[in-house]
mmCIF file of C-alpha atoms in Angstrom:
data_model
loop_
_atom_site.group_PDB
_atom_site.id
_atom_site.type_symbol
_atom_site.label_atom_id
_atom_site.label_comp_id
_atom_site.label_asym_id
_atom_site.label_seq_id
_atom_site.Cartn_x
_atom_site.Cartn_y
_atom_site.Cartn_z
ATOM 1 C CA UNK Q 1 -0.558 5.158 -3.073
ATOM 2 C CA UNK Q 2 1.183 3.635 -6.396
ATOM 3 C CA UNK Q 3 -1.551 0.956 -6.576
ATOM 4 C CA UNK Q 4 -4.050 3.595 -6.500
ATOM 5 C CA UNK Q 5 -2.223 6.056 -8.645
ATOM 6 C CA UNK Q 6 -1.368 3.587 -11.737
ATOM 7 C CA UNK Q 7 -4.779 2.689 -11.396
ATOM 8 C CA UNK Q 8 -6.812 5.791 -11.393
ATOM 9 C CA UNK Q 9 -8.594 5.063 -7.608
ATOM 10 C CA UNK Q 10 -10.388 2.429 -6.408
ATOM 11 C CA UNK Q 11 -13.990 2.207 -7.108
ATOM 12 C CA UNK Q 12 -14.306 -1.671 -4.736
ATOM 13 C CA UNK Q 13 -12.276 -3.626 -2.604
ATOM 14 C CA UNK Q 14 -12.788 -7.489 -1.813
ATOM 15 C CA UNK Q 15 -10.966 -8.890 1.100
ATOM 16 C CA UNK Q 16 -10.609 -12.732 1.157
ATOM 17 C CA UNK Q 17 -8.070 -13.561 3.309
ATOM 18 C CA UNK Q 18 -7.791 -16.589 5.290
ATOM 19 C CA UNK Q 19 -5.833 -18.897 8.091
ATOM 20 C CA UNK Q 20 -7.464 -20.956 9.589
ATOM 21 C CA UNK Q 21 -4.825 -23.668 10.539
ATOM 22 C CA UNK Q 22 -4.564 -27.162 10.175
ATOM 23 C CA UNK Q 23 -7.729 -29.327 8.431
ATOM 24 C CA UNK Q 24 -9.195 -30.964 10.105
ATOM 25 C CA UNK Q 25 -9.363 -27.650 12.440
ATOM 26 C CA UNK Q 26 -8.504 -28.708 15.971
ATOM 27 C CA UNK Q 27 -10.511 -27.926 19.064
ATOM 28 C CA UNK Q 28 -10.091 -24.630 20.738
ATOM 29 C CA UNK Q 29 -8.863 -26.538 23.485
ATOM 30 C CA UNK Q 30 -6.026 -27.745 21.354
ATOM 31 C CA UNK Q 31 -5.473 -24.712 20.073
ATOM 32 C CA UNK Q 32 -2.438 -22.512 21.063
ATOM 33 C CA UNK Q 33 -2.846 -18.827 21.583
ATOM 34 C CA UNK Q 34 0.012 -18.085 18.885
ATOM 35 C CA UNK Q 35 -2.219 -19.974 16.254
ATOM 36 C CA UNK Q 36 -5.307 -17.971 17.640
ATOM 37 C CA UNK Q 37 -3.464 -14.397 17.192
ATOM 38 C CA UNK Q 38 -1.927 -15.463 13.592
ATOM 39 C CA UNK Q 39 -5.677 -16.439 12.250
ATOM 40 C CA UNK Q 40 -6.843 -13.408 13.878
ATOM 41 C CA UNK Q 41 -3.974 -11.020 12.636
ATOM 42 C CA UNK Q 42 -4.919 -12.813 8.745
ATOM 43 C CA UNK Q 43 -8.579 -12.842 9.299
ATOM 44 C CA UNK Q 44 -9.756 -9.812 11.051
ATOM 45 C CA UNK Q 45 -6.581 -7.003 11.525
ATOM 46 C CA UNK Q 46 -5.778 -7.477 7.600
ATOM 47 C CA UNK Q 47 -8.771 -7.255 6.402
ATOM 48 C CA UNK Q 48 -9.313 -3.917 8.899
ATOM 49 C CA UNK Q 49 -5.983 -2.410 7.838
ATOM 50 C CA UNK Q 50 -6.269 -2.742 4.021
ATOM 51 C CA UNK Q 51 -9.795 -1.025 4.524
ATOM 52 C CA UNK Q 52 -8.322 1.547 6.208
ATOM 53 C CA UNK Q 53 -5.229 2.093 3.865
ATOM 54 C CA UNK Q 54 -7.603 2.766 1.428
ATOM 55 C CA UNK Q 55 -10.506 4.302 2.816
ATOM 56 C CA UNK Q 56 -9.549 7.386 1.172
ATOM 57 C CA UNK Q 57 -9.864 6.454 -2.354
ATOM 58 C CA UNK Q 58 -13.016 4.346 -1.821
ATOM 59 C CA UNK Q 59 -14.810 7.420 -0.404
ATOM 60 C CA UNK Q 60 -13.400 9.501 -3.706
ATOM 61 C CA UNK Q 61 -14.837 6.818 -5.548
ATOM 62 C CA UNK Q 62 -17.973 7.375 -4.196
ATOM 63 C CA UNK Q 63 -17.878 10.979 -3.772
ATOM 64 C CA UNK Q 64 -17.431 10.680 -7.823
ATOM 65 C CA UNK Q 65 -20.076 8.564 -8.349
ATOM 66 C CA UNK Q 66 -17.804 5.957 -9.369
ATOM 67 C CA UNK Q 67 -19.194 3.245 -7.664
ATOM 68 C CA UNK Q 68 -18.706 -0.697 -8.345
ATOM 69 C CA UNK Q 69 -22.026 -0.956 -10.388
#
């Protein structure tokens, strides 16, 4: 709410977020399930829960024709 507030909305949001472990990336195998869950929790739940934090002033944005363009 203060991000969007000292900022006058949100007309576009670009999530980059990443974990993918160590490089080379080992096999799945390899991998244990707490590694799985923390790439997943960074990759795919962070992503889906900024989105959703501020799904409310994206679709103002766009309601005022406000878009990223």
């Amino acid at each position: 709410m203060q991000v969007t507030a000292s900022l006058g909305g949100i007309d576009v949001l670009i999530n980059n977020s990443s974990s993918l472990g160590p490089v080379p990336l080992a096999l799945l195998a390899d991998t244990d399930c707490e590694e799985l869950e923390a790439a997943l929790a960074a990759n795919l739940l962070g992503a889906f829960r900024l989105t959703k934090a501020l799904f409310g002033a994206l679709a103002a944005s766009a309601r005022e024709d406000r878009g990223p363009w």
